[in-house]
mmCIF file of C-alpha atoms and ligand atoms in Angstrom:
data_model
loop_
_atom_site.group_PDB
_atom_site.id
_atom_site.type_symbol
_atom_site.label_atom_id
_atom_site.label_comp_id
_atom_site.label_asym_id
_atom_site.label_seq_id
_atom_site.Cartn_x
_atom_site.Cartn_y
_atom_site.Cartn_z
ATOM 1 C CA MET D 1 100.709 103.104 81.754
ATOM 2 C CA ILE D 2 98.813 101.220 79.045
ATOM 3 C CA ASP D 3 98.115 103.010 75.820
ATOM 4 C CA LEU D 4 94.328 102.754 75.605
ATOM 5 C CA SER D 5 94.505 102.628 71.809
ATOM 6 C CA HIS D 6 97.007 99.765 72.018
ATOM 7 C CA PRO D 7 96.109 96.727 69.915
ATOM 8 C CA ALA D 8 96.629 94.557 73.015
ATOM 9 C CA LEU D 9 93.071 95.444 73.902
ATOM 10 C CA ASN D 10 91.169 92.781 71.954
ATOM 11 C CA ASN D 11 88.126 92.119 74.116
ATOM 12 C CA ILE D 12 87.499 95.590 75.485
ATOM 13 C CA ASP D 13 87.101 98.853 73.623
ATOM 14 C CA VAL D 14 87.691 102.242 75.243
ATOM 15 C CA GLU D 15 86.603 105.637 73.882
ATOM 16 C CA ILE D 16 87.131 108.880 75.768
ATOM 17 C CA ASP D 17 85.182 111.942 74.602
ATOM 18 C CA GLY D 18 86.037 115.624 74.955
ATOM 19 C CA ASP D 19 84.249 115.854 78.309
ATOM 20 C CA LYS D 20 86.450 113.033 79.611
ATOM 21 C CA ILE D 21 83.561 110.583 79.724
ATOM 22 C CA ALA D 22 84.917 107.130 78.891
ATOM 23 C CA VAL D 23 82.886 104.392 77.272
ATOM 24 C CA VAL D 24 84.230 100.970 78.078
ATOM 25 C CA THR D 25 82.684 98.202 75.963
ATOM 26 C CA LEU D 26 82.805 94.462 76.482
ATOM 27 C CA MET D 27 83.459 93.198 72.967
ATOM 28 C CA ARG D 28 82.835 89.455 73.141
ATOM 29 C CA GLY D 29 79.196 89.649 72.203
ATOM 30 C CA SER D 30 79.420 86.413 70.185
ATOM 31 C CA LYS D 31 80.322 84.676 73.465
ATOM 32 C CA ARG D 32 77.745 86.663 75.408
ATOM 33 C CA ASN D 33 80.661 88.632 76.871
ATOM 34 C CA ALA D 34 81.800 85.686 78.945
ATOM 35 C CA LEU D 35 84.831 86.632 80.975
ATOM 36 C CA ASP D 36 87.911 84.699 79.952
ATOM 37 C CA ALA D 37 91.325 85.279 81.532
ATOM 38 C CA ALA D 38 92.405 87.656 78.779
ATOM 39 C CA THR D 39 89.365 89.907 79.228
ATOM 40 C CA ILE D 40 89.993 90.108 82.975
ATOM 41 C CA GLU D 41 93.581 91.234 82.264
ATOM 42 C CA GLU D 42 92.253 93.896 79.906
ATOM 43 C CA LEU D 43 89.814 95.134 82.572
ATOM 44 C CA VAL D 44 92.692 95.412 85.046
ATOM 45 C CA ALA D 45 94.743 97.409 82.537
ATOM 46 C CA VAL D 46 91.887 99.680 81.523
ATOM 47 C CA PHE D 47 90.706 100.519 85.032
ATOM 48 C CA LEU D 48 94.289 101.126 86.109
ATOM 49 C CA ALA D 49 94.700 103.614 83.254
ATOM 50 C CA LEU D 50 91.375 105.511 83.301
ATOM 51 C CA PRO D 51 91.838 107.467 86.552
ATOM 52 C CA ARG D 52 95.330 108.470 85.402
ATOM 53 C CA GLU D 53 93.840 109.709 82.110
ATOM 54 C CA GLY D 54 91.783 112.263 84.041
ATOM 55 C CA VAL D 55 88.526 110.526 83.125
ATOM 56 C CA ARG D 56 85.534 112.074 84.911
ATOM 57 C CA ALA D 57 83.041 109.182 84.569
ATOM 58 C CA VAL D 58 82.751 105.810 82.844
ATOM 59 C CA VAL D 59 79.866 104.118 81.046
ATOM 60 C CA LEU D 60 80.375 100.365 81.053
ATOM 61 C CA ARG D 61 78.414 98.761 78.207
ATOM 62 C CA ALA D 62 78.451 95.541 76.212
ATOM 63 C CA GLU D 63 78.216 94.424 72.608
ATOM 64 C CA GLY D 64 75.282 92.191 71.745
ATOM 65 C CA ASP D 65 72.080 91.340 73.571
ATOM 66 C CA HIS D 66 73.611 90.300 76.901
ATOM 67 C CA PHE D 67 75.696 92.323 79.326
ATOM 68 C CA CYS D 68 77.788 89.404 80.570
ATOM 69 C CA ALA D 69 77.335 85.618 80.900
ATOM 70 C CA GLY D 70 79.944 85.321 83.652
ATOM 71 C CA LEU D 71 82.926 83.037 83.790
ATOM 72 C CA ASP D 72 84.044 81.679 80.442
ATOM 73 C CA LEU D 73 82.862 78.146 81.129
ATOM 74 C CA VAL D 74 84.349 76.730 77.945
ATOM 75 C CA GLU D 75 87.824 78.097 78.732
ATOM 76 C CA HIS D 76 87.471 76.840 82.296
ATOM 77 C CA PHE D 77 86.470 73.378 81.049
ATOM 78 C CA LYS D 78 89.248 73.182 78.454
ATOM 79 C CA LYS D 79 91.982 74.390 80.830
ATOM 80 C CA ASP D 80 90.983 71.815 83.461
ATOM 81 C CA ARG D 81 92.552 74.079 86.072
ATOM 82 C CA SER D 82 94.081 73.009 89.363
ATOM 83 C CA PRO D 83 92.721 74.547 92.604
ATOM 84 C CA ALA D 84 95.785 76.806 92.805
ATOM 85 C CA ASP D 85 95.370 77.875 89.169
ATOM 86 C CA PHE D 86 91.756 78.851 89.678
ATOM 87 C CA MET D 87 92.544 80.636 92.932
ATOM 88 C CA HIS D 88 94.977 82.799 90.945
ATOM 89 C CA VAL D 89 92.295 83.357 88.275
ATOM 90 C CA CYS D 90 89.950 84.585 90.991
ATOM 91 C CA LEU D 91 92.606 86.868 92.437
ATOM 92 C CA ARG D 92 92.858 88.574 89.028
ATOM 93 C CA TRP D 93 89.058 88.975 88.980
ATOM 94 C CA HIS D 94 89.308 90.680 92.373
ATOM 95 C CA GLU D 95 92.084 92.892 91.077
ATOM 96 C CA ALA D 96 89.886 93.987 88.148
ATOM 97 C CA PHE D 97 86.677 94.494 90.115
ATOM 98 C CA ASN D 98 88.459 96.227 93.005
ATOM 99 C CA LYS D 99 89.998 98.609 90.481
ATOM 100 C CA ILE D 100 86.473 99.476 89.334
ATOM 101 C CA GLU D 101 84.872 99.802 92.782
ATOM 102 C CA TYR D 102 87.744 101.754 94.325
ATOM 103 C CA SER D 103 88.630 103.724 91.163
ATOM 104 C CA GLY D 104 87.474 107.053 92.556
ATOM 105 C CA ILE D 105 85.610 107.759 89.293
ATOM 106 C CA PRO D 106 81.918 107.047 88.798
ATOM 107 C CA VAL D 107 81.360 103.850 86.792
ATOM 108 C CA ILE D 108 77.814 103.404 85.490
ATOM 109 C CA ALA D 109 76.791 100.125 83.905
ATOM 110 C CA ALA D 110 74.274 100.019 81.066
ATOM 111 C CA LEU D 111 72.829 96.550 81.593
ATOM 112 C CA LYS D 112 70.782 94.360 79.258
ATOM 113 C CA GLY D 113 69.940 90.694 78.883
ATOM 114 C CA ALA D 114 71.893 88.310 81.083
ATOM 115 C CA VAL D 115 73.776 89.718 84.039
ATOM 116 C CA VAL D 116 74.639 86.369 85.522
ATOM 117 C CA GLY D 117 77.271 84.671 87.612
ATOM 118 C CA GLY D 118 80.527 86.528 87.131
ATOM 119 C CA GLY D 119 78.604 89.052 85.041
ATOM 120 C CA LEU D 120 76.688 90.011 88.158
ATOM 121 C CA GLU D 121 79.972 90.133 90.060
ATOM 122 C CA LEU D 122 81.254 92.595 87.485
ATOM 123 C CA ALA D 123 78.032 94.624 87.570
ATOM 124 C CA SER D 124 78.042 94.747 91.354
ATOM 125 C CA SER D 125 81.491 96.359 91.363
ATOM 126 C CA VAL D 126 80.244 99.490 89.541
ATOM 127 C CA HIS D 127 78.690 102.462 91.267
ATOM 128 C CA ILE D 128 75.363 102.719 89.442
ATOM 129 C CA ARG D 129 73.505 99.953 87.597
ATOM 130 C CA VAL D 130 70.904 100.823 84.955
ATOM 131 C CA ALA D 131 68.625 97.981 83.770
ATOM 132 C CA ASP D 132 65.816 97.654 81.244
ATOM 133 C CA GLN D 133 62.825 95.377 81.344
ATOM 134 C CA GLY D 134 64.767 92.597 79.586
ATOM 135 C CA THR D 135 67.724 92.655 81.977
ATOM 136 C CA TYR D 136 67.867 89.692 84.337
ATOM 137 C CA PHE D 137 70.105 88.821 87.243
ATOM 138 C CA ALA D 138 71.041 85.348 88.417
ATOM 139 C CA LEU D 139 73.767 83.347 90.118
ATOM 140 C CA PRO D 140 73.662 79.963 88.321
ATOM 141 C CA GLU D 141 76.871 78.752 89.981
ATOM 142 C CA GLY D 142 75.026 76.129 92.020
ATOM 143 C CA GLN D 143 73.462 74.609 88.898
ATOM 144 C CA ARG D 144 76.843 74.577 87.160
ATOM 145 C CA GLY D 145 78.534 72.832 90.091
ATOM 146 C CA LEU D 146 80.558 75.955 90.844
ATOM 147 C CA PHE D 147 80.816 78.660 93.437
ATOM 148 C CA THR D 148 81.233 82.403 93.110
ATOM 149 C CA GLY D 149 84.852 83.520 92.923
ATOM 150 C CA GLY D 150 84.719 87.125 91.747
ATOM 151 C CA GLY D 151 83.490 88.809 94.882
ATOM 152 C CA ALA D 152 79.776 88.005 94.875
ATOM 153 C CA THR D 153 79.858 86.820 98.477
ATOM 154 C CA ILE D 154 80.858 90.369 99.371
ATOM 155 C CA ARG D 155 79.253 92.584 96.728
ATOM 156 C CA VAL D 156 76.081 90.745 95.742
ATOM 157 C CA ALA D 157 75.381 89.838 99.380
ATOM 158 C CA GLY D 158 75.964 93.526 100.126
ATOM 159 C CA LEU D 159 73.369 94.540 97.575
ATOM 160 C CA VAL D 160 70.616 91.972 98.209
ATOM 161 C CA GLY D 161 71.513 90.508 101.602
ATOM 162 C CA LYS D 162 72.819 87.095 102.547
ATOM 163 C CA ALA D 163 69.489 85.265 102.488
ATOM 164 C CA ARG D 164 68.533 86.354 98.967
ATOM 165 C CA MET D 165 71.985 85.524 97.641
ATOM 166 C CA ILE D 166 71.818 82.038 99.124
ATOM 167 C CA ASP D 167 68.385 81.518 97.560
ATOM 168 C CA MET D 168 69.649 82.717 94.155
ATOM 169 C CA MET D 169 72.548 80.273 94.316
ATOM 170 C CA LEU D 170 70.631 77.288 95.639
ATOM 171 C CA THR D 171 67.584 77.580 93.397
ATOM 172 C CA GLY D 172 68.756 79.540 90.361
ATOM 173 C CA ARG D 173 66.175 82.241 91.122
ATOM 174 C CA ILE D 174 66.179 84.996 88.538
ATOM 175 C CA TYR D 175 65.341 88.613 89.331
ATOM 176 C CA GLN D 176 64.236 91.165 86.757
ATOM 177 C CA GLY D 177 62.084 94.264 86.364
ATOM 178 C CA GLN D 178 60.822 96.173 89.376
ATOM 179 C CA GLU D 179 61.640 93.242 91.665
ATOM 180 C CA ALA D 180 65.324 93.597 90.754
ATOM 181 C CA VAL D 181 65.173 97.273 91.759
ATOM 182 C CA ASP D 182 63.307 96.461 94.940
ATOM 183 C CA VAL D 183 65.894 93.935 96.111
ATOM 184 C CA GLY D 184 68.789 96.263 95.298
ATOM 185 C CA LEU D 185 70.314 94.672 92.203
ATOM 186 C CA CYS D 186 69.987 97.869 90.179
ATOM 187 C CA GLN D 187 69.132 101.484 90.950
ATOM 188 C CA TYR D 188 67.339 102.399 87.677
ATOM 189 C CA LEU D 189 64.767 100.545 85.586
ATOM 190 C CA ILE D 190 64.369 102.091 82.153
ATOM 191 C CA ASP D 191 61.766 101.549 79.423
ATOM 192 C CA GLY D 192 64.115 102.934 76.768
ATOM 193 C CA ASN D 193 67.805 102.407 76.130
ATOM 194 C CA THR D 194 69.948 101.820 79.226
ATOM 195 C CA GLU D 195 72.947 103.370 77.492
ATOM 196 C CA ASP D 196 71.192 106.702 77.063
ATOM 197 C CA LYS D 197 70.307 106.742 80.756
ATOM 198 C CA ALA D 198 73.824 105.650 81.745
ATOM 199 C CA PHE D 199 75.278 108.547 79.693
ATOM 200 C CA GLU D 200 72.864 110.990 81.290
ATOM 201 C CA LEU D 201 73.920 109.824 84.730
ATOM 202 C CA ALA D 202 77.608 109.847 83.811
ATOM 203 C CA ARG D 203 77.342 113.417 82.541
ATOM 204 C CA ALA D 204 75.557 114.518 85.691
ATOM 205 C CA ALA D 205 78.128 112.843 87.941
ATOM 206 C CA ALA D 206 80.991 114.329 85.910
ATOM 207 C CA GLU D 207 79.773 117.813 86.844
ATOM 208 C CA ASN D 208 80.828 117.202 90.451
ATOM 209 C CA PRO D 209 84.362 118.188 91.488
ATOM 210 C CA PRO D 210 86.665 115.193 90.871
ATOM 211 C CA LEU D 211 87.780 115.144 94.510
ATOM 212 C CA SER D 212 84.158 114.767 95.667
ATOM 213 C CA ASN D 213 83.636 111.939 93.183
ATOM 214 C CA PHE D 214 86.911 110.367 94.313
ATOM 215 C CA ALA D 215 85.589 110.240 97.871
ATOM 216 C CA ILE D 216 82.162 108.996 96.823
ATOM 217 C CA CYS D 217 83.551 106.311 94.503
ATOM 218 C CA SER D 218 86.252 104.957 96.756
ATOM 219 C CA ALA D 219 85.839 106.102 100.335
ATOM 220 C CA ILE D 220 82.308 104.785 100.869
ATOM 221 C CA SER D 221 83.559 101.313 99.935
ATOM 222 C CA HIS D 222 86.698 101.603 102.020
ATOM 223 C CA LEU D 223 84.815 102.914 105.040
ATOM 224 C CA GLN D 224 82.383 99.997 104.843
ATOM 225 C CA ASN D 225 85.374 97.707 105.386
ATOM 226 C CA MET D 226 86.288 99.408 108.674
ATOM 227 C CA SER D 227 84.903 99.262 112.179
ATOM 228 C CA PRO D 228 82.311 102.012 112.772
ATOM 229 C CA LEU D 229 84.737 103.769 115.117
ATOM 230 C CA ASP D 230 87.557 103.845 112.574
ATOM 231 C CA ALA D 231 85.200 104.578 109.697
ATOM 232 C CA SER D 232 83.802 107.658 111.440
ATOM 233 C CA TYR D 233 87.313 108.868 112.163
ATOM 234 C CA ALA D 234 88.401 108.321 108.571
ATOM 235 C CA GLU D 235 85.216 109.999 107.314
ATOM 236 C CA ALA D 236 86.011 113.085 109.367
ATOM 237 C CA VAL D 237 89.565 113.230 107.993
ATOM 238 C CA LEU D 238 88.303 112.806 104.446
ATOM 239 C CA ALA D 239 85.641 115.451 104.907
ATOM 240 C CA GLY D 240 88.339 117.760 106.205
ATOM 241 C CA VAL D 241 90.065 117.451 102.854
ATOM 242 C CA VAL D 242 87.088 117.290 100.483
ATOM 243 C CA ASN D 243 84.848 119.854 102.159
ATOM 244 C CA THR D 244 87.528 122.527 102.152
ATOM 245 C CA GLN D 245 88.704 121.995 98.549
ATOM 246 C CA PRO D 246 89.053 125.121 96.438
ATOM 247 C CA ALA D 247 86.673 123.617 93.860
ATOM 248 C CA SER D 248 83.827 123.852 96.332
ATOM 249 C CA ARG D 249 84.259 127.587 97.095
ATOM 250 C CA ASP D 250 82.289 128.801 94.049
ATOM 251 C CA ARG D 251 79.480 126.422 94.758
ATOM 252 C CA LEU D 252 79.250 127.452 98.408
ATOM 253 C CA GLU D 253 79.360 131.122 97.418
ATOM 254 C CA ALA D 254 76.563 130.563 94.908
ATOM 255 C CA PHE D 255 74.443 129.005 97.618
ATOM 256 C CA ALA D 256 75.207 131.841 99.994
ATOM 257 C CA ASN D 257 74.305 134.358 97.225
ATOM 258 C CA LYS D 258 71.059 132.495 96.532
ATOM 259 C CA THR D 259 72.082 131.847 92.912
ATOM 260 C CA ALA D 260 72.587 128.101 93.283
ATOM 261 C CA ALA D 261 69.862 125.599 92.470
ATOM 262 C CA ARG D 262 67.845 124.447 95.448
ATOM 263 C CA VAL D 263 67.383 120.759 96.273
ATOM 264 C CA LYS D 264 63.790 120.149 95.264
ATOM 265 C CA PRO D 265 62.018 117.313 93.461
ATOM 266 C CA GLN D 266 61.135 117.964 89.861
ATOM 267 C CA ASN D 267 57.445 117.992 88.998
ATOM 268 C CA SER D 268 55.910 114.558 88.331
ATOM 269 C CA LYS D 269 59.177 112.787 87.402
ATOM 270 C CA LYS D 270 58.376 109.101 87.721
ATOM 271 C CA GLU D 271 61.748 107.468 87.015
ATOM 272 C CA ASN D 272 63.235 105.377 89.772
HETATM 273 C C1 1HE I 1 79.689 81.153 76.698
HETATM 274 C C2 1HE I 1 79.161 81.508 77.924
HETATM 275 C C3 1HE I 1 79.951 81.329 79.074
HETATM 276 C C4 1HE I 1 77.672 81.878 76.412
HETATM 277 N N1 1HE I 1 81.177 80.830 78.907
HETATM 278 N N2 1HE I 1 80.937 80.674 76.558
HETATM 279 N N3 1HE I 1 77.451 81.537 83.391
HETATM 280 C C5 1HE I 1 76.401 80.852 83.003
HETATM 281 O O1 1HE I 1 76.073 79.805 83.480
HETATM 282 C C6 1HE I 1 75.640 81.429 81.826
HETATM 283 C C7 1HE I 1 75.945 80.630 80.579
HETATM 284 N N4 1HE I 1 75.319 81.185 79.377
HETATM 285 C C8 1HE I 1 73.988 81.063 79.119
HETATM 286 O O2 1HE I 1 73.219 80.627 79.917
HETATM 287 C C9 1HE I 1 73.556 81.590 77.793
HETATM 288 O O3 1HE I 1 74.649 81.596 76.908
HETATM 289 C C10 1HE I 1 72.900 82.983 77.802
HETATM 290 C C11 1HE I 1 71.552 82.907 78.498
HETATM 291 C C12 1HE I 1 73.773 84.010 78.495
HETATM 292 C C13 1HE I 1 72.681 83.449 76.335
HETATM 293 O O4 1HE I 1 71.967 82.449 75.628
HETATM 294 P P1 1HE I 1 71.983 82.439 74.050
HETATM 295 O O5 1HE I 1 71.029 81.383 73.613
HETATM 296 O O6 1HE I 1 71.812 83.789 73.510
HETATM 297 O O7 1HE I 1 73.484 82.061 73.629
HETATM 298 P P2 1HE I 1 74.210 80.601 73.606
HETATM 299 O O8 1HE I 1 73.837 79.867 72.355
HETATM 300 O O9 1HE I 1 74.017 79.881 74.869
HETATM 301 O O10 1HE I 1 75.746 80.995 73.514
HETATM 302 C C14 1HE I 1 76.256 81.685 72.377
HETATM 303 C C15 1HE I 1 77.737 81.503 72.400
HETATM 304 O O11 1HE I 1 78.259 82.115 73.582
HETATM 305 C C16 1HE I 1 78.165 80.049 72.480
HETATM 306 O O12 1HE I 1 79.399 79.934 71.825
HETATM 307 P P3 1HE I 1 79.510 79.304 70.356
HETATM 308 O O13 1HE I 1 80.974 79.281 70.047
HETATM 309 O O14 1HE I 1 78.892 77.935 70.442
HETATM 310 O O15 1HE I 1 78.744 80.255 69.439
HETATM 311 C C17 1HE I 1 78.343 79.824 73.975
HETATM 312 O O16 1HE I 1 79.213 78.750 74.237
HETATM 313 C C18 1HE I 1 78.960 81.131 74.346
HETATM 314 N N5 1HE I 1 78.763 81.401 75.780
HETATM 315 N N6 1HE I 1 77.897 81.945 77.729
HETATM 316 C C19 1HE I 1 81.656 80.535 77.662
HETATM 317 N N7 1HE I 1 79.545 81.670 80.307
HETATM 318 C C20 1HE I 1 84.833 83.626 89.142
HETATM 319 S S1 1HE I 1 83.663 82.418 89.260
HETATM 320 C C21 1HE I 1 82.285 82.931 88.372
HETATM 321 C C22 1HE I 1 81.390 81.747 88.149
HETATM 322 C C23 1HE I 1 80.348 81.989 87.098
HETATM 323 O O17 1HE I 1 80.309 83.012 86.448
HETATM 324 S S2 1HE I 1 79.229 80.711 86.866
HETATM 325 C C24 1HE I 1 78.056 81.365 85.747
HETATM 326 C C25 1HE I 1 78.441 81.070 84.303
#
């Protein structure tokens, strides 16, 4: 297992607090957090290690004004890769983003500025996306003479639908603000700091029993990959395990005793 304080982490910083909330920071702000091959390897290592560290939730944030400018185009240009080389690059991106999506721990992205190309592929692999009014989403691959290679055809199409993704790639269409929420690119639109909101959500999610979060943050994705018949079978098996866990007994008892909070909307809360 990687030592998260190891100096081999040059492009990513990881801090874990006493509540086991991890903050993972993209540290290439001077390059708009473009994803070079080294950063992808660090993401793989970090998201392999975090579940084993007993982390309860992750806030994914970025240095600088932009969340992530996607593929490191300069590295890609300089390396002049062969088709096979770039296929292997993409397979490492999939390894990293699958580790996030299927991690079993809630990963909440605090977005800002550009979330474009591979940056949107990274953002679409997390479980909750928080944007502010300056956050914008785009897939400029078409304009760059490229194609998505980090899972956008699955994850971004899954969020916004095939037709919107094709439009984004053909025309360079940019989504931001309420429209980005409406099409499914993010779940929260914040006037203040997205990191504060991401922390609030991470802390709330971390209150759930880890086994429930494991199911929510891995099984829903896995079940989506199955036929409905197999998915419903697997869901029943999973619910058999999760819904009988010892950690749920107190919560069920509290409900039965009428001491647990009821599920009711709070007065005049207007956040999305
Ligand atoms: C980069 C990258 C990058 C910035 N690769 N170095 N992604 C894109 O097409 C987006 C490309 N980036 C931009 O459009 C802009 O940089 C931003 C709108 C994100 C920010 O603009 P700005 O004016 O703040 O910064 P800048 O002056 O453009 O860039 C500052 C530095 O970051 C500069 O380096 P410097 O050494 O000259 O200071 C830029 O070269 C560097 N930089 N973005 C490399 N992307 C698996 S396939 C995925 C396919 C894709 O992701 S395609 C989409 C690529």
